Coordinates of C-alpha atoms and ligand atoms in Angstrom, one line a residue:
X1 CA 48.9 -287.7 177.6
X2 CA 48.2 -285.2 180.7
X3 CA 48.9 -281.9 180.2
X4 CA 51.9 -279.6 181.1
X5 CA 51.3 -276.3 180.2
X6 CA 48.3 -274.4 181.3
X7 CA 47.1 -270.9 180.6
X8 CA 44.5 -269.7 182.5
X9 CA 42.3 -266.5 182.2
X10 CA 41.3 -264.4 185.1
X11 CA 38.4 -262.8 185.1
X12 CA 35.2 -264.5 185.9
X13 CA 37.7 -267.9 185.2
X14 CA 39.3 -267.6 188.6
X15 CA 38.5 -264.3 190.2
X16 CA 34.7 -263.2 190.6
X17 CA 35.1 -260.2 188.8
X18 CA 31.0 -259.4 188.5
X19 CA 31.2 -258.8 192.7
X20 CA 35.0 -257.1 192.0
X21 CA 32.8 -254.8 189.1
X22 CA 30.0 -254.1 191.5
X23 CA 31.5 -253.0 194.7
X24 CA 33.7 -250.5 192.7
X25 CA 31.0 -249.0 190.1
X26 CA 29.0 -248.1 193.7
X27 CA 31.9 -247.2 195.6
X28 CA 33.0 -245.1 192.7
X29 CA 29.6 -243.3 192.2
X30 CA 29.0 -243.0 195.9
X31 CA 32.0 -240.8 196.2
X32 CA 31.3 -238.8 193.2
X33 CA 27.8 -237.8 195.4
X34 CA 25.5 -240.1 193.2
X35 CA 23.7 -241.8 195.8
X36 CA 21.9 -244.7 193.2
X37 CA 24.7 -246.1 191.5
X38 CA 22.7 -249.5 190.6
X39 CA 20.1 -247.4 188.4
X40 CA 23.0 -246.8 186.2
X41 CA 24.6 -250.0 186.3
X42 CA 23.2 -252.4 184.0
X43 CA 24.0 -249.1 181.4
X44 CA 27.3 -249.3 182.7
X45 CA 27.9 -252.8 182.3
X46 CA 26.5 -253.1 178.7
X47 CA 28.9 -250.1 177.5
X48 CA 32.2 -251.7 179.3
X49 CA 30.8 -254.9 177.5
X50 CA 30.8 -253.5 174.1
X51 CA 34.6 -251.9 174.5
X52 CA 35.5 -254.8 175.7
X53 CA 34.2 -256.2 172.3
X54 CA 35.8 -253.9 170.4
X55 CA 39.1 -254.7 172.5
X56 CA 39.0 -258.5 171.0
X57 CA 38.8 -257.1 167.9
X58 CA 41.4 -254.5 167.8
X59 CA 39.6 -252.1 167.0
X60 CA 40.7 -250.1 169.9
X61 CA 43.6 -250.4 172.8
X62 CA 42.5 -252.1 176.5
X63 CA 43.8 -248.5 177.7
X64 CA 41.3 -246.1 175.3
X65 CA 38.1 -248.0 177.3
X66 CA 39.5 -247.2 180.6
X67 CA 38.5 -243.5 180.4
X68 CA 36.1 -243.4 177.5
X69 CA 33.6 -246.1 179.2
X70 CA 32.6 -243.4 181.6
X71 CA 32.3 -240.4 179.3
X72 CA 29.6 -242.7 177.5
X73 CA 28.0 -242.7 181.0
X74 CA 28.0 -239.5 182.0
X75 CA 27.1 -238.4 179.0
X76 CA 24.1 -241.3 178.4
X77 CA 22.7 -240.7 181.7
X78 CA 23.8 -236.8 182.1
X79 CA 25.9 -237.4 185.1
X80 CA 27.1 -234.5 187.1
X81 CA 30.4 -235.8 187.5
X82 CA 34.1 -236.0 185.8
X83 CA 34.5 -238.6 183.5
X84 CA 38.6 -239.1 184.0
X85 CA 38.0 -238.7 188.2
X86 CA 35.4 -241.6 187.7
X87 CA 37.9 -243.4 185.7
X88 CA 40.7 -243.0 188.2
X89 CA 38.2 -244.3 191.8
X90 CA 36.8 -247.2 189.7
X91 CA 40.0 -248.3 188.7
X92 CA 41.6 -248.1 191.7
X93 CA 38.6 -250.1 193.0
X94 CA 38.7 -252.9 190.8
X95 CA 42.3 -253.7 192.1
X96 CA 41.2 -253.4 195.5
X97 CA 37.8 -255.3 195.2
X98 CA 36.7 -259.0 194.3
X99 CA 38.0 -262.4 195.4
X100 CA 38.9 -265.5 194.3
X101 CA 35.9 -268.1 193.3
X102 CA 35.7 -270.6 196.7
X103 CA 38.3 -273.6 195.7
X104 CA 40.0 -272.0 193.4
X105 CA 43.6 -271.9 195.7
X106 CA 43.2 -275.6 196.1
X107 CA 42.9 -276.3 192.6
X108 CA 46.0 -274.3 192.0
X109 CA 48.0 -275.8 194.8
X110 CA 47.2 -278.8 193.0
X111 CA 47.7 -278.2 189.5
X112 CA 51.0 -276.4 190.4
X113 CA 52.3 -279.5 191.5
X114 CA 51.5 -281.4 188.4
X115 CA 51.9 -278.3 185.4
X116 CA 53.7 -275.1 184.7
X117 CA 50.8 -272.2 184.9
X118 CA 50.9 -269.3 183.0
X119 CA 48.3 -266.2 183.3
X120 CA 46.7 -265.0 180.3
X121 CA 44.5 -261.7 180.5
X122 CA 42.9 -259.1 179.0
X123 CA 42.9 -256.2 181.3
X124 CA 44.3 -252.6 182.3
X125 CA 47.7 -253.2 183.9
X126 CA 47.0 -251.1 187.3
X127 CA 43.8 -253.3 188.3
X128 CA 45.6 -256.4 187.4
X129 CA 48.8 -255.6 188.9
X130 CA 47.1 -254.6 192.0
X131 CA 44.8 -257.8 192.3
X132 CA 47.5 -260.2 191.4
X133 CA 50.2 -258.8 193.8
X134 CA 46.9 -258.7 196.3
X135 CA 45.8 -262.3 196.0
X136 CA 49.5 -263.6 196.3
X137 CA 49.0 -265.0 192.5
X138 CA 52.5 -264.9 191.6
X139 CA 53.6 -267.6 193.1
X140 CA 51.0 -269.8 190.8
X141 CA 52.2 -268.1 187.4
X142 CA 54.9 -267.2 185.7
X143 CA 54.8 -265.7 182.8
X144 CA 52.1 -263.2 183.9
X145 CA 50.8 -261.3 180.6
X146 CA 48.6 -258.4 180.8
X147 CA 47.1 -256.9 177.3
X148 CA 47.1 -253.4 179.1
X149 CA 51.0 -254.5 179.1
X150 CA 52.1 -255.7 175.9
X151 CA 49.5 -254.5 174.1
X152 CA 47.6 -257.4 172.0
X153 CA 45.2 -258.8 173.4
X154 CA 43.3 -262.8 173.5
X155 CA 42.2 -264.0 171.4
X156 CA 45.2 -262.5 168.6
X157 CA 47.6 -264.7 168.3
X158 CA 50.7 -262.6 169.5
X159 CA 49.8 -262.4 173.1
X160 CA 50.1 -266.5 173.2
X161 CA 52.6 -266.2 171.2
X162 CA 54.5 -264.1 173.9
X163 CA 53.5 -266.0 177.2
X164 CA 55.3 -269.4 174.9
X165 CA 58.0 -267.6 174.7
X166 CA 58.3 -267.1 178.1
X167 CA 57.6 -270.4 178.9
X168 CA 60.5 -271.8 176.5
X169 CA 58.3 -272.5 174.1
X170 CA 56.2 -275.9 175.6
X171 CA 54.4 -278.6 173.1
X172 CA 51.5 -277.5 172.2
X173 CA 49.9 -280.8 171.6
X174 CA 50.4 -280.5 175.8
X175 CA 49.2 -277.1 176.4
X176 CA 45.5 -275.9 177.7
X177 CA 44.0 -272.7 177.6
X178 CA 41.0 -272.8 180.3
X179 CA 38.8 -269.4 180.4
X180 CA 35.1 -268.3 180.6
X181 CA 34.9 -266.3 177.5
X182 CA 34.2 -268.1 173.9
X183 CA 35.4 -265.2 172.2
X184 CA 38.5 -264.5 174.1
X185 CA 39.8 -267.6 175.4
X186 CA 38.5 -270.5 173.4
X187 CA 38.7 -268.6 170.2
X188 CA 42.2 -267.7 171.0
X189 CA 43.2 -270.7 171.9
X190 CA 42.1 -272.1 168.8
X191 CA 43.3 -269.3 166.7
X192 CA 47.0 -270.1 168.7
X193 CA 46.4 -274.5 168.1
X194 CA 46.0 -275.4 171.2
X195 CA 43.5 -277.0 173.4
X196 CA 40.7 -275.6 175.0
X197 CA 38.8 -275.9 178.2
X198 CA 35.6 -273.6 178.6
X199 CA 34.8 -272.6 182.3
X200 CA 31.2 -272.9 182.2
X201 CA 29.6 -272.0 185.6
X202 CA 26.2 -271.6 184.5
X203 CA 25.7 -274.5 181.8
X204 CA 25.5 -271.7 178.7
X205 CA 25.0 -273.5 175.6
X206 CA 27.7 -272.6 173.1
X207 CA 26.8 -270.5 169.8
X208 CA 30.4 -270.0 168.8
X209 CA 33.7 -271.8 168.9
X210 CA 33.6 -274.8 170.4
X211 CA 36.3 -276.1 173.4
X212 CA 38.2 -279.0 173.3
X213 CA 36.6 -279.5 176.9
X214 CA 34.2 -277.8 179.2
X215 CA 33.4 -278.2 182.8
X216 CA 31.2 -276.3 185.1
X217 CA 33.5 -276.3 188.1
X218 CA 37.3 -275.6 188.6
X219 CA 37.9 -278.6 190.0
X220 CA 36.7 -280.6 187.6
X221 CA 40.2 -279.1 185.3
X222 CA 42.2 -281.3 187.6
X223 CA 41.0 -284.7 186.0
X224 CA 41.4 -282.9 182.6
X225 CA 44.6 -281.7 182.6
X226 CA 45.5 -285.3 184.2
X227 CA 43.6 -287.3 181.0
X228 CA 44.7 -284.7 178.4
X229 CA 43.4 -284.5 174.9
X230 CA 42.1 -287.9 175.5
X231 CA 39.5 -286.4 178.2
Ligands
MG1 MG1 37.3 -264.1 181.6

């Protein structure tokens, strides 16, 4: 049986969040008159990584990384600049900055027509909000949950637990979670009973929980969702 319900991820699932990241860590730097933002980037990225980390495990709120990623910064890479200022551009950056992965609107026309469509995302409420309401995303998904919102985050239980509610609580038997993260999304969805479908652009071989299905493209998700469980 094809499914009905799908709940997607957003970042780096539909939205190519590494250029989104990228344009706003140098646009943020640049303004704070730090004119080689990439020598501090791949420092960057591995901090936000780790909070991120510790974000999935509840260890610590989506909103405590927003500021304290850049303190570890500054303060890694003795930075002449303010940690909350930093904080404040970058953010406001992210929303502004990063598109959609080519074919992703067509694959959403599509499945729209065939599936209710939910958004499921860890993230700070500001840059989602701001990228969401940019990219005209509402009118794919409804509910739209935001762990900077409601504060739990993938892959716990509750945050799934609160986007089925809002969808009226669907089968699950007939519901897909499709994301790029093994940790977040497939381990979430499995945590929740649901089906999985790993986004897997670059063919990474998988060390932890393993999807119900996996494709390499979006487009391929149309001819899951369409055979189901039986894909
Ligand atoms: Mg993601």
């Amino acid at each position: 049986m094809a499914y009905t319900t799908i709940l997607f991820d957003l970042d780096h699932t539909l939205l190519d969040s590494q250029a989104s990241e990228a344009r706003a860590f140098n646009a943020t730097l640049r303004e704070a008159g730090i004119d080689n933002p990439q020598e501090h980037f791949s420092e960057y990225t591995r901090i936000n990584r780790s909070l991120w980390a510790a974000v999935e495990r509840g260890e610590i709120a989506p909103n405590d990384l927003r500021v304290t990623r850049w303190e570890r910064l500054v303060s890694k890479h003795e930075l002449d600049a303010d940690a909350q200022i930093l904080a404040q551009r970058y953010v406001r950056g992210l929303g502004e900055e990063g598109d959609l992965y080519p074919g992703t609107v067509a694959v959403l026309d599509e499945l729209s027509t065939r599936a209710a469509l939910a958004l499921v995302t860890n993230g700070l409420a500001e840059v989602q909000r701001r990228r969401i309401a940019r990219l005209g995303l509402e009118r794919y998904f409804d509910p739209i949950v935001i762990s900077g919102e409601v504060g739990v985050s993938k892959p716990a239980v509750e945050i799934f637990e609160l986007a089925f509610r809002a969808l009226g609580r669907p089968a699950k038997t007939r519901t897909l979670m499709v994301g790029d993260s093994l940790t977040s999304d497939i381990q979430g969805g499995i945590n929740f009973g649901i089906d999985t479908c790993w986004y897997n652009p670059r063919s990474a071989t998988s060390t932890g929980p393993r999807s119900t299905h996996e494709i390499a493209d979006l487009s391929e998700l149309v001819e899951v969702v369409s055979n189901g469980d039986h894909g």
